[in-house]
Every structure is written in structure tokens, then in C-alpha cells.
mmCIF file of C-alpha atoms in Angstrom:
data_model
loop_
_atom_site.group_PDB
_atom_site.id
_atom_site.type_symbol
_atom_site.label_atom_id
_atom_site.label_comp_id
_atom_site.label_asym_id
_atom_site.label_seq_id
_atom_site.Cartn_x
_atom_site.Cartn_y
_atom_site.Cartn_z
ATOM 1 C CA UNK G 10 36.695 -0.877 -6.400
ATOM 2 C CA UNK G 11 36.310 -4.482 -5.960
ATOM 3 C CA UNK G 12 36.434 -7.363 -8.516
ATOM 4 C CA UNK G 13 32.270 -7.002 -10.306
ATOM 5 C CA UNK G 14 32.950 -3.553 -10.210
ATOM 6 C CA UNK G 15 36.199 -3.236 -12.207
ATOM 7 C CA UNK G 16 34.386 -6.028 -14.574
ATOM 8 C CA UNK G 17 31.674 -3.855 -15.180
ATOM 9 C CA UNK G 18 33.528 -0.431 -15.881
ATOM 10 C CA UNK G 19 35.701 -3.222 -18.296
ATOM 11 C CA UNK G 20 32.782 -4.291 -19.974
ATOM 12 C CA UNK G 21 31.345 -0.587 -20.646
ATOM 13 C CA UNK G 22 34.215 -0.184 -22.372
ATOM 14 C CA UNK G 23 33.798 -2.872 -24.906
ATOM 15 C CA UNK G 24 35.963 -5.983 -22.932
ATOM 16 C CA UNK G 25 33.819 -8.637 -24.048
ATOM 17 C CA UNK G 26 36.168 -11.132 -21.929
ATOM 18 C CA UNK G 27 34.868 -8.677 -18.800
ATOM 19 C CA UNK G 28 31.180 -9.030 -19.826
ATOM 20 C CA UNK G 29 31.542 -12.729 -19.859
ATOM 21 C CA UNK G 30 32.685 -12.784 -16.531
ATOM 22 C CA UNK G 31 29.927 -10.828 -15.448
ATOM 23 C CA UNK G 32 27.531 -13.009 -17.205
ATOM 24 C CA UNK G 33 29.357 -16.741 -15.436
ATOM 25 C CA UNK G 34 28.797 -14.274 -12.291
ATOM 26 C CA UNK G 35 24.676 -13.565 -12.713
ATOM 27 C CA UNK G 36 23.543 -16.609 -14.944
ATOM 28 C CA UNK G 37 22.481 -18.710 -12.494
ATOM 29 C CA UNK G 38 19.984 -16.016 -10.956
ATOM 30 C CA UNK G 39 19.044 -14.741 -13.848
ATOM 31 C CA UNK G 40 17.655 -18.056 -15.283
ATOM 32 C CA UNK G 41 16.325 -19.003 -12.118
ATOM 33 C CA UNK G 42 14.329 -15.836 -12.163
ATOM 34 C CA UNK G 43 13.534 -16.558 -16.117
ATOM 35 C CA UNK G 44 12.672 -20.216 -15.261
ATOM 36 C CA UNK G 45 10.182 -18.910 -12.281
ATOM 37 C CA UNK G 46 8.470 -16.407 -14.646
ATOM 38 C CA UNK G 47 8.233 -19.039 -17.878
ATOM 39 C CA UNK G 48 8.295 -21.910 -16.470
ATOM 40 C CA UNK G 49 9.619 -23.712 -19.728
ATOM 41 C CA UNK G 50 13.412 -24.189 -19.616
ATOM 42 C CA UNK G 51 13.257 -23.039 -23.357
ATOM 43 C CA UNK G 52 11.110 -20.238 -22.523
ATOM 44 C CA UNK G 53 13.274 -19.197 -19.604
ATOM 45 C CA UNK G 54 16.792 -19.393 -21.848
ATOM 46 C CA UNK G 55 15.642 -17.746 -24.331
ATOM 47 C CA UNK G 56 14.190 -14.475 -21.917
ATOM 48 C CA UNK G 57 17.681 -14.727 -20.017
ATOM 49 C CA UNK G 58 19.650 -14.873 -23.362
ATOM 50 C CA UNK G 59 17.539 -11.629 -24.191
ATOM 51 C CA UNK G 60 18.251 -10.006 -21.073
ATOM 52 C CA UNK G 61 22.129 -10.626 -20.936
ATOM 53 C CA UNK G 62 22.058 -8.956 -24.973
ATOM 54 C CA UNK G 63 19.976 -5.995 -23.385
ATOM 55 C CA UNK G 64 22.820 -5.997 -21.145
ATOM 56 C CA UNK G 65 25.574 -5.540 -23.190
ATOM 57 C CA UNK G 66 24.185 -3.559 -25.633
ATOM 58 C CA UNK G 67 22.994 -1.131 -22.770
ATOM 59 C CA UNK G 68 25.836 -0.991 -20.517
ATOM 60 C CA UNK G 69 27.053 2.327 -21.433
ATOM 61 C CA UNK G 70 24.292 3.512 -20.559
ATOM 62 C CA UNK G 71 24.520 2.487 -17.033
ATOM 63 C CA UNK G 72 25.079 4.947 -14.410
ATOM 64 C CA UNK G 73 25.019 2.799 -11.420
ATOM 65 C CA UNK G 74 22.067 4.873 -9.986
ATOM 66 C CA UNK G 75 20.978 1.156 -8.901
ATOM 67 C CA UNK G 76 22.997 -1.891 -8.376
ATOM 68 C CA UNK G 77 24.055 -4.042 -11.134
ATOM 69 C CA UNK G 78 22.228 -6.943 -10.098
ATOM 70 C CA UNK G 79 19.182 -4.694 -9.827
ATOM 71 C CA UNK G 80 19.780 -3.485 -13.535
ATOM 72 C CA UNK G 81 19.987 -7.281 -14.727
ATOM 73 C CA UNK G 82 16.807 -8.385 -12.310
ATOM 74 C CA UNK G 83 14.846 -5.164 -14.603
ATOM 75 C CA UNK G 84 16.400 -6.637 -17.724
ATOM 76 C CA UNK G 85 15.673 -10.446 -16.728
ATOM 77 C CA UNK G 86 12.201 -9.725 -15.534
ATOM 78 C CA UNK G 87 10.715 -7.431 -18.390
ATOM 79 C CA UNK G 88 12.049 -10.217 -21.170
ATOM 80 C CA UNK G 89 10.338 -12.744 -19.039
ATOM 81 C CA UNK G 90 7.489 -10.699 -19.860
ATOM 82 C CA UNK G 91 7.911 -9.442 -23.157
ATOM 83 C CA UNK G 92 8.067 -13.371 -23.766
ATOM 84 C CA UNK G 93 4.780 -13.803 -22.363
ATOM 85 C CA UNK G 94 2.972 -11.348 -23.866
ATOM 86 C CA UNK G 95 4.374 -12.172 -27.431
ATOM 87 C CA UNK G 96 3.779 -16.007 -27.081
ATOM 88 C CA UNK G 97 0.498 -15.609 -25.622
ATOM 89 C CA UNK G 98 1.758 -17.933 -22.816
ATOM 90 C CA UNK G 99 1.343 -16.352 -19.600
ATOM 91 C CA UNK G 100 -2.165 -18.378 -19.119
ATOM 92 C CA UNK G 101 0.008 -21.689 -19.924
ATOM 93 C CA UNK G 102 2.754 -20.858 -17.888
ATOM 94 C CA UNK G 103 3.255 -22.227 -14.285
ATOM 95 C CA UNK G 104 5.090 -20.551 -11.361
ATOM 96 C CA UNK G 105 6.426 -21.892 -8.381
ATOM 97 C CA UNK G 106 4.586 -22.515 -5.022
ATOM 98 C CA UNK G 107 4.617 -19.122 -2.807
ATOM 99 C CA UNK G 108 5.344 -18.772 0.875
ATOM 100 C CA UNK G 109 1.776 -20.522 2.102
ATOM 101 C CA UNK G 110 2.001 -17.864 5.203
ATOM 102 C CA UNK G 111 1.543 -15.014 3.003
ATOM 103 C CA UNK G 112 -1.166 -16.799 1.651
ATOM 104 C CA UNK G 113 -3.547 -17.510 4.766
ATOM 105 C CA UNK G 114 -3.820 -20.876 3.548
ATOM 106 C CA UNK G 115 -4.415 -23.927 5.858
ATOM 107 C CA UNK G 116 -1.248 -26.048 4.882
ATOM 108 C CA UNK G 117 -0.660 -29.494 6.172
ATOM 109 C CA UNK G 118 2.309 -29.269 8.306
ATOM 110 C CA UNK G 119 5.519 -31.982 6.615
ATOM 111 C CA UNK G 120 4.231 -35.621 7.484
ATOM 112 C CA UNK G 121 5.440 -38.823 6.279
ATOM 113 C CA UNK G 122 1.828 -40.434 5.596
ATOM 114 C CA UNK G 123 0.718 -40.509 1.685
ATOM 115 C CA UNK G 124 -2.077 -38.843 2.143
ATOM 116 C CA UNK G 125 -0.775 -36.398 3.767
ATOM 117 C CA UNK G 126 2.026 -36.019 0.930
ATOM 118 C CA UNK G 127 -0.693 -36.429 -1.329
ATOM 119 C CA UNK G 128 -2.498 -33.443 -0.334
ATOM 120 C CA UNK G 129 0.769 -31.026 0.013
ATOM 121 C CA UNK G 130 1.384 -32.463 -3.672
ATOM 122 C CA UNK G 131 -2.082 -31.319 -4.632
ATOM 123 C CA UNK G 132 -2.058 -27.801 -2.845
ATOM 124 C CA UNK G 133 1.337 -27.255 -4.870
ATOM 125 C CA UNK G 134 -0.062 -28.068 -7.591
ATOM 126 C CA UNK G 135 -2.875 -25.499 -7.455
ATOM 127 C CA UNK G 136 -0.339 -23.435 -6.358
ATOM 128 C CA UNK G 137 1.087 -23.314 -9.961
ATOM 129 C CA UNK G 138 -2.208 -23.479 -11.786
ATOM 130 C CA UNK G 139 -3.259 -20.302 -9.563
ATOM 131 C CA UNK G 140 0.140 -18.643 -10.884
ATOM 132 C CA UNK G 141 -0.357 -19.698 -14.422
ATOM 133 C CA UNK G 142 -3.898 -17.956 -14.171
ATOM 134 C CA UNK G 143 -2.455 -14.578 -13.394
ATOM 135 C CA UNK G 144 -1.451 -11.586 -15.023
ATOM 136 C CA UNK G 145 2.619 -11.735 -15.953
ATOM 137 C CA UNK G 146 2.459 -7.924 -13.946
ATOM 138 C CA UNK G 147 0.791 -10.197 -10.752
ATOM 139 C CA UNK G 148 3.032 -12.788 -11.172
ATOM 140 C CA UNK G 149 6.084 -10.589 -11.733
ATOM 141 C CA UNK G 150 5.984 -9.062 -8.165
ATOM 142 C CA UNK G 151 5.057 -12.485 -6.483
ATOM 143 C CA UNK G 152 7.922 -13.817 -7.785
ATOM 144 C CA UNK G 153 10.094 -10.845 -6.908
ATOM 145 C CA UNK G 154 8.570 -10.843 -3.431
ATOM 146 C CA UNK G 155 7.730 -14.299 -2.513
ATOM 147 C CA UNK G 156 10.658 -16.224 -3.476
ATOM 148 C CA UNK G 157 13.274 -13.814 -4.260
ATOM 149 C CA UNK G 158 12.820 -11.904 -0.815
ATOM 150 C CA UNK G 159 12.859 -8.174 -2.347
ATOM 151 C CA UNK G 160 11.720 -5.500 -0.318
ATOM 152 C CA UNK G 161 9.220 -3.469 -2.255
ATOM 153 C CA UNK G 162 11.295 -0.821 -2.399
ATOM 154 C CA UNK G 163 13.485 -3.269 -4.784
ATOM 155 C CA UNK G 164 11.252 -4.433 -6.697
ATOM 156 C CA UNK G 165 9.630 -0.925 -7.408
ATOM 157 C CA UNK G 166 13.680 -0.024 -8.346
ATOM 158 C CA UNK G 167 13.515 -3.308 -10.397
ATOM 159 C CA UNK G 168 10.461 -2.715 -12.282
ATOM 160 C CA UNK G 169 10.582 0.384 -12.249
ATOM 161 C CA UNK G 170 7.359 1.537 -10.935
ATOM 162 C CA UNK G 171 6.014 3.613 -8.001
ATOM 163 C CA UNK G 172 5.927 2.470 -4.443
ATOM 164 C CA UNK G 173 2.384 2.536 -4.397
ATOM 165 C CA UNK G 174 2.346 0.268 -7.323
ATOM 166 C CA UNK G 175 4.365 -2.340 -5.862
ATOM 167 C CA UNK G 176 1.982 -3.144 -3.367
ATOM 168 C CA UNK G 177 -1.558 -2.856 -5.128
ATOM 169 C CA UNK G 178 0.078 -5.763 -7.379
ATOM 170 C CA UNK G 179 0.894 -7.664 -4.676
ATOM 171 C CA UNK G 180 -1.766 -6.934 -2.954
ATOM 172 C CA UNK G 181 -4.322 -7.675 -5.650
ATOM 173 C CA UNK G 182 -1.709 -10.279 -7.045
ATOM 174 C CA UNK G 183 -2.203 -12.131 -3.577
ATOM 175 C CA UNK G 184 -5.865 -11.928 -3.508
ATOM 176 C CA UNK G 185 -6.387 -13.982 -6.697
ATOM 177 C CA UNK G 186 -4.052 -16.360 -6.009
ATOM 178 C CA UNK G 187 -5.900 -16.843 -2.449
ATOM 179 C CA UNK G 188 -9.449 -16.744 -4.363
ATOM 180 C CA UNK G 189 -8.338 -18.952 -6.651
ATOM 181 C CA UNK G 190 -7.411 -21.486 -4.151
ATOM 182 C CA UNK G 191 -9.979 -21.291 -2.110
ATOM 183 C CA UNK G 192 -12.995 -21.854 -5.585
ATOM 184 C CA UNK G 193 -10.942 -25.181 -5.722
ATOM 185 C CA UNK G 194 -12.994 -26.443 -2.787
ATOM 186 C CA UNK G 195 -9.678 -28.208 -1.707
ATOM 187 C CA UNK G 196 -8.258 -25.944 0.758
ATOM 188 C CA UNK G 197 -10.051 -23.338 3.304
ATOM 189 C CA UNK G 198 -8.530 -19.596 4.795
ATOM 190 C CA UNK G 199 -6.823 -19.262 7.854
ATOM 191 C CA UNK G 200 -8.263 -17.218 10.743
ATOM 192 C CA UNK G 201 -7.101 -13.219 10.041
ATOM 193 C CA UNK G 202 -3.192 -13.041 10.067
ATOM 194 C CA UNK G 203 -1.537 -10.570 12.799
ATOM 195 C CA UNK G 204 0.368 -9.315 10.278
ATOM 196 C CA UNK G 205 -2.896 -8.403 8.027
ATOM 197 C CA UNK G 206 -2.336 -4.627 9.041
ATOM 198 C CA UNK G 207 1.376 -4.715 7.799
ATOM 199 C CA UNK G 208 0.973 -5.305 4.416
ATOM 200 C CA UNK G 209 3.125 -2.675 3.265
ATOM 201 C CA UNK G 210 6.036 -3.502 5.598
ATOM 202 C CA UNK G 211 9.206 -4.126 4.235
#
């Protein structure tokens, strides 16, 4: 049994000091998954707060059917959510830029000129606006996918949800983004990707 491990079977028992550890262990993640979903730094504390409490208030419940950090990503993600929906802030809030491949967009390549900057500013900034524009479901699984490299088999653990779910969201997820992008006027599709036929490769 190594060092998280003996932590967490501590903390189920009601070792507070061992929960703590576990928390200095996972905070970092866990707001930076908050911070990606909210985008506020209040909004993003406050969701992580929420999900380290869910935490320790459900942690005799866990089995360890799933990996801790999977049981905390759940947690982290659904308060990031529940935050949302509550506030009425998902259509405020702005993610971060995805992986532009995944995207089919035309992206200029890193160049010192300003204009050049100037227009990989702009595309990141419609980037986010895209983002803020979608569902919290949509831009739940982007996130999970995109910039925390899950497999969708992980983020259907995470979520809990189906398989099949998974990838309709990102699928559909992707598609607004992409159409979102492109009704800007700015910024034109790639030719077809290769990889267009492996969409639900892992």
C-alpha cells in the first residue's frame, strides 16, 4: 500500500490530518480543473472548496471501484457545474483555448510578426467566447478531453455516463465550437482530417 493509499484508508476513518494531506496532494488539479470550467478564480475556489467537502463527507463511501483522483475529478467537475447552473453563469463563463487540431481550424503557425500575434491573440480569444457559449455538459467533456488528455473511457468513469455519451458530447460539443468559429468570418476549416473516421479512438 503506498503513501495516497494509506492516507486515504486514514482519512475514511476520520484522520482529518490524513485528509489534509490528500487535499495539499490534489489541490492544484482540482482548481485547475475548477478554474478551466468557471473561469473566475472565485468561481473556481469556491466549486473546488465544494468538491474537497463532498470529499470528506463521502469518503466512507468510497470503494475504490475507480481511482481516487477519478472520484475527486467527478466531485470537482459536477460542482463546477452545479455552480454554473445555480449562478446562471455558464453563458458568461470563458474556457481555455482547445487543441486547434481537433478543431480543423486553419491556425497561424508561432511567428514573431504582430500581426501575426495579433491574429493567434484573436483566434484565442474566440476560442473562449466559443466555450463560454456552450452548454457546461459540452464544455465539461472538452475540458476533460482537450486539455486534461482523458480517454473517454475516463471521462465516462468521471462523469459518470455511458460510453456512447461521452462521445456524442464531444462530438456535438466540437461541432459548435467549430461552427461557432467559423460564423465569426475570422477563421476558415481545414481540408477533412485523416483522423475524421477515428473519432471514437481513445
Amino acid at each position: 500500500m503506498n503513501q495516497e493509499q494509506n492516507w486515504i484508508e486514514a482519512a475514511r476513518q476520520g484522520d482529518q490530518d490524513a485528509f489534509a494531506q490528500l487535499v495539499r496532494l490534489y489541490e492544484k488539479r482540482v482548481f485547475a480543473l475548477t478554474l478551466r470550467m468557471c473561469k473566475n478564480p472565485e468561481d473556481a475556489a469556491e466549486a473546488a472548496q465544494e468538491a474537497f467537502l463532498a470529499a470528506w463527507q463521502g469518503l466512507r463511501f468510497f470503494r475504490g471501484e475507480s481511482s481516487f483522483s477519478t472520484w475527486l475529478y467527478r466531485l470537482a467537475s459536477n460542482a463546477s457545474v452545479d455552480l454554473l447552473r445555480r449562478e446562471g453563469r455558464h453563458r458568461a463563463a470563458a474556457g481555455p483555448s482547445l487543441d486547434d487540431a481537433e478543431l480543423n481550424l486553419d491556425v497561424p503557425a508561432p511567428a514573431a510578426s504582430p500581426q501575426e500575434q495579433a491574429e493567434r491573440s484573436e483566434l484565442r480569444e474566440q476560442i473562449e467566447a466559443g466555450l463560454a457559449a456552450l452548454p457546461p455538459d459540452y464544455r465539461q467533456v472538452l475540458i476533460l478531453r482537450e486539455i486534461h488528455q482523458r480517454t473517454y473511457d475516463e471521462i465516462a468513469d468521471i462523469l459518470s455516463l455511458d460510453l456512447g455519451t461521452v462521445k456524442s458530447r464531444i462530438s456535438r460539443g466540437r461541432k459548435q465550437l467549430r461552427n461557432f468559429l467559423l460564423r465569426s468570418g475570422n477563421f476558415s476549416a481545414a481540408p477533412p482530417s485523416k483522423e475524421a473516421g477515428k473519432e471514437g479512438c481513445k
